[in-house]
Coordinates of C-alpha atoms in Angstrom, one line a residue:
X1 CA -10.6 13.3 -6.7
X2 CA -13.7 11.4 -4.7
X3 CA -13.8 9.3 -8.0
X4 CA -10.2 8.4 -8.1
X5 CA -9.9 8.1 -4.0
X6 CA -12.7 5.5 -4.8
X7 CA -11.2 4.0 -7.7
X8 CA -7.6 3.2 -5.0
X9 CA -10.5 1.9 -2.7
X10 CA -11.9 -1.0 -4.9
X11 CA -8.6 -1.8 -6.2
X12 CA -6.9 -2.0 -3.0
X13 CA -9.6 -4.2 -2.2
X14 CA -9.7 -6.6 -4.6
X15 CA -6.1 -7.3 -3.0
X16 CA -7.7 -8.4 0.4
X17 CA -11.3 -9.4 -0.1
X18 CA -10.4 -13.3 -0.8
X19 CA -8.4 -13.8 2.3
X20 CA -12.2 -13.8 3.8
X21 CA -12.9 -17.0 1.7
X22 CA -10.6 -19.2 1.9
X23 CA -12.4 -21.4 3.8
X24 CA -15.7 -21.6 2.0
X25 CA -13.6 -21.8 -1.5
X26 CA -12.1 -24.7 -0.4
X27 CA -15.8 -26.5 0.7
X28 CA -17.1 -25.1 -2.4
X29 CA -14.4 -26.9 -5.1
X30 CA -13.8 -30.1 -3.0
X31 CA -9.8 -28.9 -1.8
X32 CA -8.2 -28.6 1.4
X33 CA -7.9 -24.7 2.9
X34 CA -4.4 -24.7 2.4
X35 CA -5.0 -25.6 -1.2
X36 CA -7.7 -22.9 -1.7
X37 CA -5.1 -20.6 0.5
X38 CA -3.2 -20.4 -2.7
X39 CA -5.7 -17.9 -4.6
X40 CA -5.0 -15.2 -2.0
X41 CA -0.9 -16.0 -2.5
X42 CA -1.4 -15.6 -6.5
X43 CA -3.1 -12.4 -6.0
X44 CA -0.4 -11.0 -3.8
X45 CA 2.2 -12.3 -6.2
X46 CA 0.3 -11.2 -9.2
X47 CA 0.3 -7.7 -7.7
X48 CA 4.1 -7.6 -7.1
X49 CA 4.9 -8.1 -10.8
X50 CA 2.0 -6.0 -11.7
X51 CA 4.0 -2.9 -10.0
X52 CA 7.5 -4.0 -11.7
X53 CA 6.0 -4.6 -15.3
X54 CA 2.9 -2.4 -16.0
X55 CA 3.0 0.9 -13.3
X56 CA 6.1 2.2 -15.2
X57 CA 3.9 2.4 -18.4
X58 CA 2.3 5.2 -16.7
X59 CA 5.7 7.3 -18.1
X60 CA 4.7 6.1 -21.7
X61 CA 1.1 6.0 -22.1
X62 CA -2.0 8.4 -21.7
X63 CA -3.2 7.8 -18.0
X64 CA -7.0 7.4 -18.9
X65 CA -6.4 5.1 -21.1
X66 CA -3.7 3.1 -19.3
X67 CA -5.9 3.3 -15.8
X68 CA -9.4 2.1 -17.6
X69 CA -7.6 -1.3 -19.8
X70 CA -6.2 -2.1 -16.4
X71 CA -9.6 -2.0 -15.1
X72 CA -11.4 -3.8 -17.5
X73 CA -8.5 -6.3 -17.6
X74 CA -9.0 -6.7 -13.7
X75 CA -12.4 -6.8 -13.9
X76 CA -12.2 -9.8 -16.6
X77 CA -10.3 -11.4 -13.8
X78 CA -12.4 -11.3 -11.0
X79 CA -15.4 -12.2 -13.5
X80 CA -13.2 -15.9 -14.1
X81 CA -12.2 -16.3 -10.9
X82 CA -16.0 -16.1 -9.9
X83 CA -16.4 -18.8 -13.0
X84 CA -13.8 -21.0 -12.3
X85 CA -15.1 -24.3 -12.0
X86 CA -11.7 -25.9 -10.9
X87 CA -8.9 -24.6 -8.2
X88 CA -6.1 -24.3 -11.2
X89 CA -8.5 -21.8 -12.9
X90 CA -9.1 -20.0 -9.6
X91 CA -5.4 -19.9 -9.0
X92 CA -4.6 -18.4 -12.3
X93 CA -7.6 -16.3 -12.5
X94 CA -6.7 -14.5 -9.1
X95 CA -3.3 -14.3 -10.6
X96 CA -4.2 -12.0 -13.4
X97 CA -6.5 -9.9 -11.3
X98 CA -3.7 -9.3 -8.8
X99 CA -1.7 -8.4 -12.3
X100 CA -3.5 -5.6 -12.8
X101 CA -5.1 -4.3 -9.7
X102 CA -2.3 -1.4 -9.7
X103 CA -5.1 1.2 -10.1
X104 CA -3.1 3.2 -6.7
X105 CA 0.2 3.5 -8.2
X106 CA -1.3 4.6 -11.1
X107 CA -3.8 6.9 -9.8
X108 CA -1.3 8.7 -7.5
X109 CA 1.4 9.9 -10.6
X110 CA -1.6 10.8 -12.4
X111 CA -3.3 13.2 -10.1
X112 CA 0.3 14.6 -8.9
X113 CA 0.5 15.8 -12.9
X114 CA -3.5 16.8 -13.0
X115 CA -3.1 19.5 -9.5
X116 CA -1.0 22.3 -8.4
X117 CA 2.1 21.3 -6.5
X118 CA 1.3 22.9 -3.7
X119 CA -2.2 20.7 -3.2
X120 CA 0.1 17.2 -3.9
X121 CA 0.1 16.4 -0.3
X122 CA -3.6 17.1 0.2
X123 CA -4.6 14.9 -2.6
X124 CA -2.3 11.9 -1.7
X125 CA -3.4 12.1 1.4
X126 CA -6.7 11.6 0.2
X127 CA -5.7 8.5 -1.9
X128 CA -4.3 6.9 1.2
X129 CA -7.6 6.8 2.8
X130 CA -9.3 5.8 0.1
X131 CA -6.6 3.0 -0.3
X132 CA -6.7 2.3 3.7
X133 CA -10.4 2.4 3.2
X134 CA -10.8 -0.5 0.8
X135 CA -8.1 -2.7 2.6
X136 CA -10.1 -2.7 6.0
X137 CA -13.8 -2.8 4.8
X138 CA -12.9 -5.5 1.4
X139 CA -12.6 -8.1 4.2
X140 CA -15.7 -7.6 5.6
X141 CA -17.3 -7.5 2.2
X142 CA -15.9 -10.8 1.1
X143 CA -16.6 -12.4 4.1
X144 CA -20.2 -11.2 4.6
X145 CA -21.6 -11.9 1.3
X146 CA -19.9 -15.1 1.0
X147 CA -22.1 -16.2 3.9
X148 CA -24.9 -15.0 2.1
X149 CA -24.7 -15.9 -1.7
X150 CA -22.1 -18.3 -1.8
X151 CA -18.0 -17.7 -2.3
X152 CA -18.3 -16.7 -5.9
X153 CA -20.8 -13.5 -5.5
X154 CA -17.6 -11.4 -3.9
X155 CA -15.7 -11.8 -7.2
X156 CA -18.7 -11.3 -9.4
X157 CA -19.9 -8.3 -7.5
X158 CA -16.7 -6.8 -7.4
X159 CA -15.9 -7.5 -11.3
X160 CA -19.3 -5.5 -11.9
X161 CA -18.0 -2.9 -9.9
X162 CA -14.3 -2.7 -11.4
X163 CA -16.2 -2.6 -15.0
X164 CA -18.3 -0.1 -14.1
X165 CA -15.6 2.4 -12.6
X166 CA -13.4 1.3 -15.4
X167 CA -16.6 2.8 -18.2
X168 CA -16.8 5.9 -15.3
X169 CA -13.2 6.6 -15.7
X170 CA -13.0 6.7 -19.6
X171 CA -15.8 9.5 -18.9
X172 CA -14.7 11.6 -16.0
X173 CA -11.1 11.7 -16.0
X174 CA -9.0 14.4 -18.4
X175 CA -7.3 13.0 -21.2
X176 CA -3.6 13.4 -20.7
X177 CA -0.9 12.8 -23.2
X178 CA 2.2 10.6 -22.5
X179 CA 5.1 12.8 -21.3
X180 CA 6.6 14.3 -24.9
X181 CA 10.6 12.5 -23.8
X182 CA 9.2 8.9 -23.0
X183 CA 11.1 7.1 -25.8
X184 CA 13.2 3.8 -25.7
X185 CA 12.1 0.5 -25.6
X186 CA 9.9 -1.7 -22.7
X187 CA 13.3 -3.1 -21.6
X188 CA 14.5 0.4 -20.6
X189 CA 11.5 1.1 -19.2
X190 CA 11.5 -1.6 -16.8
X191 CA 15.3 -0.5 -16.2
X192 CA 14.6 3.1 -15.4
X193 CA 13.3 2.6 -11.8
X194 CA 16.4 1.2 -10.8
X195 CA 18.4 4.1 -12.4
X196 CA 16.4 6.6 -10.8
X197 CA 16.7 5.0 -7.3
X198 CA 21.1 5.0 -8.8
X199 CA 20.5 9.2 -9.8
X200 CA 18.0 10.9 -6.9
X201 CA 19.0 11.0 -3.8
X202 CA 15.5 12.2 -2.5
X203 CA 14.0 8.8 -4.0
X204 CA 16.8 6.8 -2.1
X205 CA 15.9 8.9 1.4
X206 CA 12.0 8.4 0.9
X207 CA 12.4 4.5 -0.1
X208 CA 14.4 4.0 2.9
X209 CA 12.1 5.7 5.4
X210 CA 9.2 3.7 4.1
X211 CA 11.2 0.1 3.8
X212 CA 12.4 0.5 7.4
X213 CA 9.1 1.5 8.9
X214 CA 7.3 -1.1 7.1
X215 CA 9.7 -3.3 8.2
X216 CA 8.7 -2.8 11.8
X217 CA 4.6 -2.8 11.1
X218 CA 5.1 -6.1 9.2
X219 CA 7.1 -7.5 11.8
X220 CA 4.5 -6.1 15.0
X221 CA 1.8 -7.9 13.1
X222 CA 3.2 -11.0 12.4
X223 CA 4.5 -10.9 15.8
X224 CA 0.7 -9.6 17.3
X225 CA -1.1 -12.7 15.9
X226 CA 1.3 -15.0 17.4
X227 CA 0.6 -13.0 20.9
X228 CA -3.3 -13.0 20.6
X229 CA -3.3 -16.7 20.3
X230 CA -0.7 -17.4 22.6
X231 CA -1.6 -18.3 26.6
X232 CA -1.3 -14.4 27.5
X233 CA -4.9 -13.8 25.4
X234 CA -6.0 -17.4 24.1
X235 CA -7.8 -15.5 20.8
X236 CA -7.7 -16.5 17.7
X237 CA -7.4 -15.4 14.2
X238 CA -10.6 -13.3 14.3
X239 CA -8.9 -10.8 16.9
X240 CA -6.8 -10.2 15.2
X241 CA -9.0 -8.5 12.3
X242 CA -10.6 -6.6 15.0
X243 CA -7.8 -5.2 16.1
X244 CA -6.8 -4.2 12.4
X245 CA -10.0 -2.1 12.7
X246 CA -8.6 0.1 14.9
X247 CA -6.5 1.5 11.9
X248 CA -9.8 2.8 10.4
X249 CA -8.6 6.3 12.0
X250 CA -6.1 6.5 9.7
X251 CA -8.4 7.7 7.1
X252 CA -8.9 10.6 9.0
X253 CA -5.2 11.5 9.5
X254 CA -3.7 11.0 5.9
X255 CA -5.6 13.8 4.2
X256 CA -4.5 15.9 7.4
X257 CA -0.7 14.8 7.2
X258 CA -1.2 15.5 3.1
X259 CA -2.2 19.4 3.8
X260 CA 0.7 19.6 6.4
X261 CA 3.1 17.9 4.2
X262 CA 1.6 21.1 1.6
X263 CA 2.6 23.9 4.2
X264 CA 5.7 22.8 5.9
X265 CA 7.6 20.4 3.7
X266 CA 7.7 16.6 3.6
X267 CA 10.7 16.6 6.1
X268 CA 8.8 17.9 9.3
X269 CA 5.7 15.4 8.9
X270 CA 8.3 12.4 8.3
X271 CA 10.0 13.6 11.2
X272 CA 7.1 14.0 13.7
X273 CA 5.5 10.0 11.8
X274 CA 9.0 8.7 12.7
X275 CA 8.8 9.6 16.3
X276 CA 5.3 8.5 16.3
X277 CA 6.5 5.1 15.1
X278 CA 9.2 4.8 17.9
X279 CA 6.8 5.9 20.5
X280 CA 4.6 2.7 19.4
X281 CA 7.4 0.2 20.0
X282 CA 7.2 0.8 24.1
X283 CA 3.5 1.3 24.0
X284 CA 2.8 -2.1 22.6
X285 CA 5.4 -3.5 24.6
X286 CA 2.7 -2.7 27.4
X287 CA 1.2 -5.9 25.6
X288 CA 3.1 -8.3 27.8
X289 CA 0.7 -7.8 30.7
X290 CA -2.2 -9.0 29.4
X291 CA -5.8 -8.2 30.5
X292 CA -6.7 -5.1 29.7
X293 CA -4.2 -2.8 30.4
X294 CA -2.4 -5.3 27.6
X295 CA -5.1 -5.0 25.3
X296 CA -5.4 -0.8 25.8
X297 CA -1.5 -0.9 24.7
X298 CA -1.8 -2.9 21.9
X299 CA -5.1 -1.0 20.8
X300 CA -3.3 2.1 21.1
X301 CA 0.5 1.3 20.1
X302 CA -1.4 -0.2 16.6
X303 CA -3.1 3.0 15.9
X304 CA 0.0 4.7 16.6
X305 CA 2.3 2.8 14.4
X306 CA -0.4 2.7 12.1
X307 CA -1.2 6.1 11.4
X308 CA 2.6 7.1 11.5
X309 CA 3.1 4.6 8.6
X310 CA 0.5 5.9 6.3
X311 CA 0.6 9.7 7.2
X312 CA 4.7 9.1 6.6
X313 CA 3.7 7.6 3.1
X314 CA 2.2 10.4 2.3
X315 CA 5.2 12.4 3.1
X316 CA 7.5 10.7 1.2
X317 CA 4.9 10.1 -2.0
X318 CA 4.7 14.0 -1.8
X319 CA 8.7 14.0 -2.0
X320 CA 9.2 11.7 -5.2
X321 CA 6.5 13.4 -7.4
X322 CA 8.5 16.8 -7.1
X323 CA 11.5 14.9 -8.6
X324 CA 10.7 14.1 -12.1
X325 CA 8.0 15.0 -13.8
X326 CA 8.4 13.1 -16.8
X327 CA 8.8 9.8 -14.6
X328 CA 6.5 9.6 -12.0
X329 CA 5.3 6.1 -12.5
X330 CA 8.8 4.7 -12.8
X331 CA 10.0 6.9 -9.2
X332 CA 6.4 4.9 -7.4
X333 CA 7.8 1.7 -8.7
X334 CA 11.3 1.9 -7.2
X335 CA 9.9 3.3 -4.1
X336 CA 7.2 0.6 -3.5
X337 CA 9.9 -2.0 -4.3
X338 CA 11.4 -1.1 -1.9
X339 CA 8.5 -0.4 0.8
X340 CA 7.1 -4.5 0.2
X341 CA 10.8 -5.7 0.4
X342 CA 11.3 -3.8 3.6
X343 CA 7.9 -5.6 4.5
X344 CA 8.7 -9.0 3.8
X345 CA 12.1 -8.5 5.3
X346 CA 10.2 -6.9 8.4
X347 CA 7.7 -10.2 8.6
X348 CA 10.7 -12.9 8.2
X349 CA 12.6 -10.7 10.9
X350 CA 9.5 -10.5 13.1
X351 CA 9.1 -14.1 13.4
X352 CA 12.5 -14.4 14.2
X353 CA 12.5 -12.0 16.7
X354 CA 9.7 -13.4 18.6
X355 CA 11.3 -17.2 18.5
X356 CA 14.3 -15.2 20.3
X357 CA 13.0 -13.1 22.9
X358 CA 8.8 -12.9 22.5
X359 CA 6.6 -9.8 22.1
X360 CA 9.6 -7.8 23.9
X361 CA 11.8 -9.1 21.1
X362 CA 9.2 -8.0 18.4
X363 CA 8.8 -4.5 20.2
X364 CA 12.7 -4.3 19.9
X365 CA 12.7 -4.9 16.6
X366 CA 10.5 -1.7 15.6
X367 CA 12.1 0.0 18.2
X368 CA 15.2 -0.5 16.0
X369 CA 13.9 0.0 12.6
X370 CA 12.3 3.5 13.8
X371 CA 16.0 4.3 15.2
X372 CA 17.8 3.5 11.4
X373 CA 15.3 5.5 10.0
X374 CA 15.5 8.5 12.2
X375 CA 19.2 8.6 12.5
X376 CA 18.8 8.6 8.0
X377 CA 16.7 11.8 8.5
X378 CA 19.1 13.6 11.2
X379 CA 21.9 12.8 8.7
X380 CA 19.4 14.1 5.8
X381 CA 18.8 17.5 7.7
X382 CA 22.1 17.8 8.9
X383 CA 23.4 17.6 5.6
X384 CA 21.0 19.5 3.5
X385 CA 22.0 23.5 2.4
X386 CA 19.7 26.0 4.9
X387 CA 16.0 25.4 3.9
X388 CA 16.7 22.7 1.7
X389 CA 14.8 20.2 3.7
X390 CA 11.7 21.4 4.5
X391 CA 10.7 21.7 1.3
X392 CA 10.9 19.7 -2.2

C-alpha cells in the first residue's frame, strides 16, 4: 500500500511540477512565458484524455501490467520533455506525459479488488494523501531544482524516478487477471462509463457530490488569487502557493475519513464533509476584512473546504467500488468526468461571480454549491429503504 500511495504521489506530481518552470523554460528556449505556459496546459489536457481513453482499460487488462507500460510510457515522456531542444517538442512531449500519468485512477480500482471490503475506505484514504502529497510538494520540487540545475533536471529526475517505480511495480505488485466478462471492443469500452453513470444510481449520487463541491473549491481559488492581489492584501502569485500549503493537513484527515467511511457507511462521512464545506463559505467570507483577522479566515476556511473535499472523495470512491466489481475503472472514469467538469464549471463560475459581487460573491457561490449538494443527500437518505444508506 506505501508503494502504491507513493506511486499516486509521483504521478500526481508530474501533473504540477512544471507550473514551477514556466518562467525559466521560457529564458531557457528563447519564448515568451505565455508561450512556455503552454507545456503546463498540454499536460492538463493530456491528462483529461488520458482518464477518457486509457483508465477504462483497467476493466480489460491485468493491472500490473497496465499500471507499469503506463509508467514507463510516462517516464519516456518526461525523459523528451527534458530533451526537447525546441518549444513544439516540449509542448508535445508534456502532452504525452500528461497522457499517461493516470497511475491514481488506476491504482485506486486496483487496490479496491487486492483488499477486503471492509478496509476500502482505509486504503483510499491512504491514496488520497499520497495523491494530495505529491500535488503540494511537486511544486516545490520543480521549482527548487530548477534554480539549481537548470529547467530540464525536474523532468529528468522525475523520468528516473517514474522508470524506476515503473521496474518496482512489475516486482511488488500481485499479478491480477482481467475481470473473466470484459469482452467487446475498445469502442464499447470507451462507451461503458457513460452507461454506467445511465444504470447506477449510487455512481450518479457520488458524481454529483464531488462535481458540486469541486465546483465551489475551483471557484474559491480562482476567486482567492484575485483577492490576494487585489488592494485588500497587495500579494502576489507566491501567496497564493503558501496558502495552498495549508492543505498539507489533509493528508492527515483522508486516511482517518477512509477508516470512518469503513465503520459507518459512506453516507455519514459525506454528510458531516458536506457541512464542513458549507461552514467554509462564511468563514472565508471573513476574508473581506483584511489584515489578519482576513488572513486567519482564509487560512482556516481553506483548510476547511479543503479537507471536506478530499475526505468527501474518499467517501464517495468507497461508494462506486462496491458497485461493480467487474468495472471499476470504467465507474472512476465517469465519476472523475464529472468531478473536473464540475471544476472547470466551478472556476468559469468563480470568475464570474467575483466580476458581480467580489469575494462575498465567490463565498456565495460555494455557499450554494454545498446547499445542491446537501439537499441531493437529504433527498438520497430520505429516500433510501431503512439502513440502506449508511452502508454500500
Amino acid at each position: 500500500m506505501l508503494l502504491l500511495a507513493l506511486t499516486c504521489a509521483v504521478a500526481v506530481g508530474n501533473l504540477y511540477f512544471a507550473q514551477a518552470l514556466t518562467p525559466l523554460a521560457a529564458a531557457g528556449l528563447g519564448v515568451s512565458p505565455d508561450a512556455a505556459a503552454l507545456a503546463v496546459t498540454a499536460t492538463q489536457v493530456g491528462y483529461a484524455a488520458g482518464n477518457f481513453l486509457l483508465v477504462p482499460l483497467g476493466d480489460r487488462l491485468p493491472h500490473r501490467r497496465l499500471l507499469a507500460t503506463l509508467l514507463g510510457l510516462t517516464g519516456l515522456g518526461l525523459l523528451g520533455a527534458g530533451l526537447a531542444p525546441t518549444l513544439p517538442l516540449l509542448v508535445a512531449a508534456s502532452a504525452a506525459a500528461g497522457l499517461t500519468s493516470v497511475a491514481a485512477p488506476v491504482i485506486g480500482p486496483l487496490v479496491a479488488g487486492l483488499v477486503a471490503p471492509d478496509r476500502r475506505g482505509e486504503v483510499s484514504g491512504l491514496l488520497a494523501s499520497g495523491s494530495i502529497g505529491g500535488m503540494l510538494l511537486s511544486r516545490a520540487f520543480g521549482g527548487s531544482l530548477a534554480e539549481t540545475l537548470g529547467w530540464r533536471a525536474p523532468y529528468l529526475v522525475a523520468a528516473a524516478v517514474i522508470l524506476l517505480l515503473a521496474w518496482v511495480v512489475t516486482r511488488a505488485l500481485p499479478a491480477t487477471p482481467p475481470p473473466p466478462t470484459a469482452r467487446g471492443s475498445y469502442l464499447a469500452l470507451l462507451a461503458a462509463p457513460v452507461r454506467l453513470l445511465r444504470a447506477e444510481p449510487e455512481l450518479r449520487r457520488s458524481a454529483f457530490y464531488q462535481g458540486t463541491v469541486f465546483a465551489g473549491f475551483s471557484g474559491v481559488w480562482t476567486g482567492l488569487a484575485l483577492l490576494l492581489a487585489g488592494p485588500v492584501y497587495g500579494l502576489g502569485a507566491p501567496a497564493v502557493g503558501l496558502l495552498a500549503l495549508v492543505g498539507a493537513a489533509t493528508m492527515i484527515c483522508t486516511p482517518y475519513a477512509g477508516r470512518l467511511t469503513d465503520r459507518r457507511g459512506p453516507d455519514p462521512v459525506n454528510l458531516i464533509c458536506l457541512l464542513g464545506t458549507l461552514a467554509a463559505a462564511p468563514v472565508l467570507a471573513v476574508g473581506t476584512l483584511g489584515g489578519a483577522a482576513g488572513i486567519a479566515g482564509l487560512v482556516v476556511g481553506t483548510l476547511l473546504l479543503d479537507v471536506a473535499m478530499q475526505c468527501g472523495m474518499v467517501a464517495n470512491t468507497t461508494r462506486i467500488y462496491a458497485l461493480r466489481d467487474d468495472a471499476r475503472s470504467s465507474l472512476t472514469t465517469a465519476y472523475m468526468t464529472c468531478a473536473y467538469l464540475g471544476g472547470s464549471a466551478g472556476s468559469w463560475l468563480g470568475a464570474r461571480a467575483w466580476e458581480a459581487a467580489g469575494w462575498p460573491g465567490v463565498c456565495g457561490l460555494l455557499a450554494v454549491c454545498a446547499t445542491a449538494a446537501l439537499a441531493r443527500h437529504g433527498a438520497a437518505v430520505r429516500g433510501a429503504p431503512e439502513g440502506e444508506c449508511s452502508g454500500s
